[in-house]
Amino acid sequence: DIKTEWITGTCFIDPLSLMLSTKGEWEITQMGRIESILENTESMPYFRSLGIDMTYVLDKGGNGSQQLGLALATALEYLMYFSEKGTYSVEKLLPKLAFLFSTGSSFFMEIAKLRAFRLLFARLLELLDVDADSDYSPFILATNTTWNKTLSDRHNNLLRSTTEAVSAVLGGAHGMIVRPFDYTLVEDNEFSHRLARNIQQLLLHEAYLGKIVDPGGGSYYLEKLTDALAEQAWGFFQEIEREGGLQAAHTSGFIAESIEKRRTMLEADLPT
């Protein structure tokens, strides 16, 4: 028999992020699916039933501060929905949360981004009057962004994927999903998947990155970058809340326009 307390994993049924990534409507019926999964995994303390997928922000051309601010706003929306409904308290939901971030090729910025999110999440919990002595540090997963992957010279994507994986691990991600270098360009193939697995094996068994805890701690540059990014992200989160919260900011077009503005700036810098 399998002991349920040994089961680990994360479930990403995330209607809020789906709404934002597709510019679609709010599917409240999906909340019932999340609630069902929460109920069925109550005996699994290491299973994260409420996964929040933030990969769409970078993939659509947004920046790190927008990704962090939206992660806070999305988490707050879920926490408030279930606590106000009376089904789950904030404290009961926090151990079930997981966040999936996409990481880009700006090496130090990506390290700072994940470090900043831990600071921001602690600040959010203070606003929610969560016991400061409780350990509710966020569970963070990361994967490669699609934004910077190229069709020509596609093997250069291997280098991008490697540096993105390294920065995610050094930033404190609990897990890194390395995507195949050509997964947006061709059908799945064993060769690409093998190279993706090999990147993870190299970082774990030859670079020993799994043995490092916060290597950026004490670095003046990284600490300043972390603090600056945290403040920018908190400011974006406050803008969303001033719009009336995540759903209201989506309906008004504020979130889509913010990401589109950043995308336009990036596209203007691309070589012609």
JSON list of C-alpha atoms in Angstrom, two decimals, residues 4-14 33-34 37-53 90-100 117 121 125 135-141 174-175:
[
{"chain": "A", "resi": 4, "resn": "THR", "atom": "CA", "xyz": [-0.48, 9.05, 1.37]},
{"chain": "A", "resi": 5, "resn": "GLU", "atom": "CA", "xyz": [1.83, 11.06, 3.60]},
{"chain": "A", "resi": 6, "resn": "TRP", "atom": "CA", "xyz": [4.72, 10.12, 1.30]},
{"chain": "A", "resi": 7, "resn": "ILE", "atom": "CA", "xyz": [3.08, 11.40, -1.88]},
{"chain": "A", "resi": 8, "resn": "THR", "atom": "CA", "xyz": [4.59, 14.55, -3.35]},
{"chain": "A", "resi": 9, "resn": "GLY", "atom": "CA", "xyz": [3.62, 16.64, -6.35]},
{"chain": "A", "resi": 10, "resn": "THR", "atom": "CA", "xyz": [1.93, 19.81, -7.53]},
{"chain": "A", "resi": 11, "resn": "CYS", "atom": "CA", "xyz": [-1.38, 20.35, -9.31]},
{"chain": "A", "resi": 12, "resn": "PHE", "atom": "CA", "xyz": [-1.75, 23.36, -11.60]},
{"chain": "A", "resi": 13, "resn": "ILE", "atom": "CA", "xyz": [-5.44, 23.99, -12.09]},
{"chain": "A", "resi": 14, "resn": "ASP", "atom": "CA", "xyz": [-5.16, 27.76, -12.16]},
{"chain": "A", "resi": 33, "resn": "ARG", "atom": "CA", "xyz": [-12.26, 21.47, -9.13]},
{"chain": "A", "resi": 34, "resn": "ILE", "atom": "CA", "xyz": [-9.60, 23.09, -6.96]},
{"chain": "A", "resi": 37, "resn": "ILE", "atom": "CA", "xyz": [-8.49, 18.41, -5.14]},
{"chain": "A", "resi": 38, "resn": "LEU", "atom": "CA", "xyz": [-7.84, 20.17, -1.83]},
{"chain": "A", "resi": 39, "resn": "GLU", "atom": "CA", "xyz": [-10.30, 17.83, -0.12]},
{"chain": "A", "resi": 40, "resn": "ASN", "atom": "CA", "xyz": [-8.82, 14.70, -1.71]},
{"chain": "A", "resi": 41, "resn": "THR", "atom": "CA", "xyz": [-5.25, 15.63, -0.80]},
{"chain": "A", "resi": 42, "resn": "GLU", "atom": "CA", "xyz": [-5.75, 16.70, 2.81]},
{"chain": "A", "resi": 43, "resn": "SER", "atom": "CA", "xyz": [-3.92, 13.55, 3.97]},
{"chain": "A", "resi": 44, "resn": "MET", "atom": "CA", "xyz": [-0.93, 14.43, 1.72]},
{"chain": "A", "resi": 45, "resn": "PRO", "atom": "CA", "xyz": [1.09, 17.10, 3.55]},
{"chain": "A", "resi": 46, "resn": "TYR", "atom": "CA", "xyz": [3.71, 17.31, 0.78]},
{"chain": "A", "resi": 47, "resn": "PHE", "atom": "CA", "xyz": [1.28, 17.55, -2.14]},
{"chain": "A", "resi": 48, "resn": "ARG", "atom": "CA", "xyz": [0.74, 21.12, -3.38]},
{"chain": "A", "resi": 49, "resn": "SER", "atom": "CA", "xyz": [-2.87, 21.24, -4.55]},
{"chain": "A", "resi": 50, "resn": "LEU", "atom": "CA", "xyz": [-3.04, 24.94, -5.43]},
{"chain": "A", "resi": 51, "resn": "GLY", "atom": "CA", "xyz": [-0.42, 25.65, -8.08]},
{"chain": "A", "resi": 52, "resn": "ILE", "atom": "CA", "xyz": [-0.15, 29.18, -9.50]},
{"chain": "A", "resi": 53, "resn": "ASP", "atom": "CA", "xyz": [1.36, 29.35, -12.99]},
{"chain": "A", "resi": 90, "resn": "VAL", "atom": "CA", "xyz": [-5.55, 31.20, 4.98]},
{"chain": "A", "resi": 91, "resn": "GLU", "atom": "CA", "xyz": [-3.29, 29.21, 7.31]},
{"chain": "A", "resi": 92, "resn": "LYS", "atom": "CA", "xyz": [-4.66, 25.92, 6.00]},
{"chain": "A", "resi": 93, "resn": "LEU", "atom": "CA", "xyz": [-4.19, 26.93, 2.36]},
{"chain": "A", "resi": 94, "resn": "LEU", "atom": "CA", "xyz": [-0.64, 28.28, 2.61]},
{"chain": "A", "resi": 95, "resn": "PRO", "atom": "CA", "xyz": [1.08, 24.85, 2.80]},
{"chain": "A", "resi": 96, "resn": "LYS", "atom": "CA", "xyz": [-0.85, 23.85, -0.33]},
{"chain": "A", "resi": 97, "resn": "LEU", "atom": "CA", "xyz": [0.40, 26.77, -2.45]},
{"chain": "A", "resi": 98, "resn": "ALA", "atom": "CA", "xyz": [3.06, 26.43, -5.14]},
{"chain": "A", "resi": 99, "resn": "PHE", "atom": "CA", "xyz": [4.35, 28.96, -7.65]},
{"chain": "A", "resi": 100, "resn": "LEU", "atom": "CA", "xyz": [5.74, 28.27, -11.13]},
{"chain": "A", "resi": 117, "resn": "PHE", "atom": "CA", "xyz": [9.60, 36.84, -4.11]},
{"chain": "A", "resi": 121, "resn": "PHE", "atom": "CA", "xyz": [5.46, 36.78, 0.14]},
{"chain": "A", "resi": 125, "resn": "LEU", "atom": "CA", "xyz": [1.48, 37.37, 4.99]},
{"chain": "A", "resi": 135, "resn": "ASP", "atom": "CA", "xyz": [7.11, 29.03, 8.50]},
{"chain": "A", "resi": 136, "resn": "TYR", "atom": "CA", "xyz": [5.05, 29.60, 5.37]},
{"chain": "A", "resi": 137, "resn": "SER", "atom": "CA", "xyz": [7.89, 30.31, 2.96]},
{"chain": "A", "resi": 138, "resn": "PRO", "atom": "CA", "xyz": [6.68, 29.91, -0.64]},
{"chain": "A", "resi": 139, "resn": "PHE", "atom": "CA", "xyz": [7.28, 26.71, -2.58]},
{"chain": "A", "resi": 140, "resn": "ILE", "atom": "CA", "xyz": [8.84, 27.79, -5.90]},
{"chain": "A", "resi": 141, "resn": "LEU", "atom": "CA", "xyz": [9.25, 25.91, -9.16]},
{"chain": "A", "resi": 174, "resn": "HIS", "atom": "CA", "xyz": [12.83, 24.14, -5.06]},
{"chain": "A", "resi": 175, "resn": "GLY", "atom": "CA", "xyz": [12.66, 22.54, -8.49]}
]
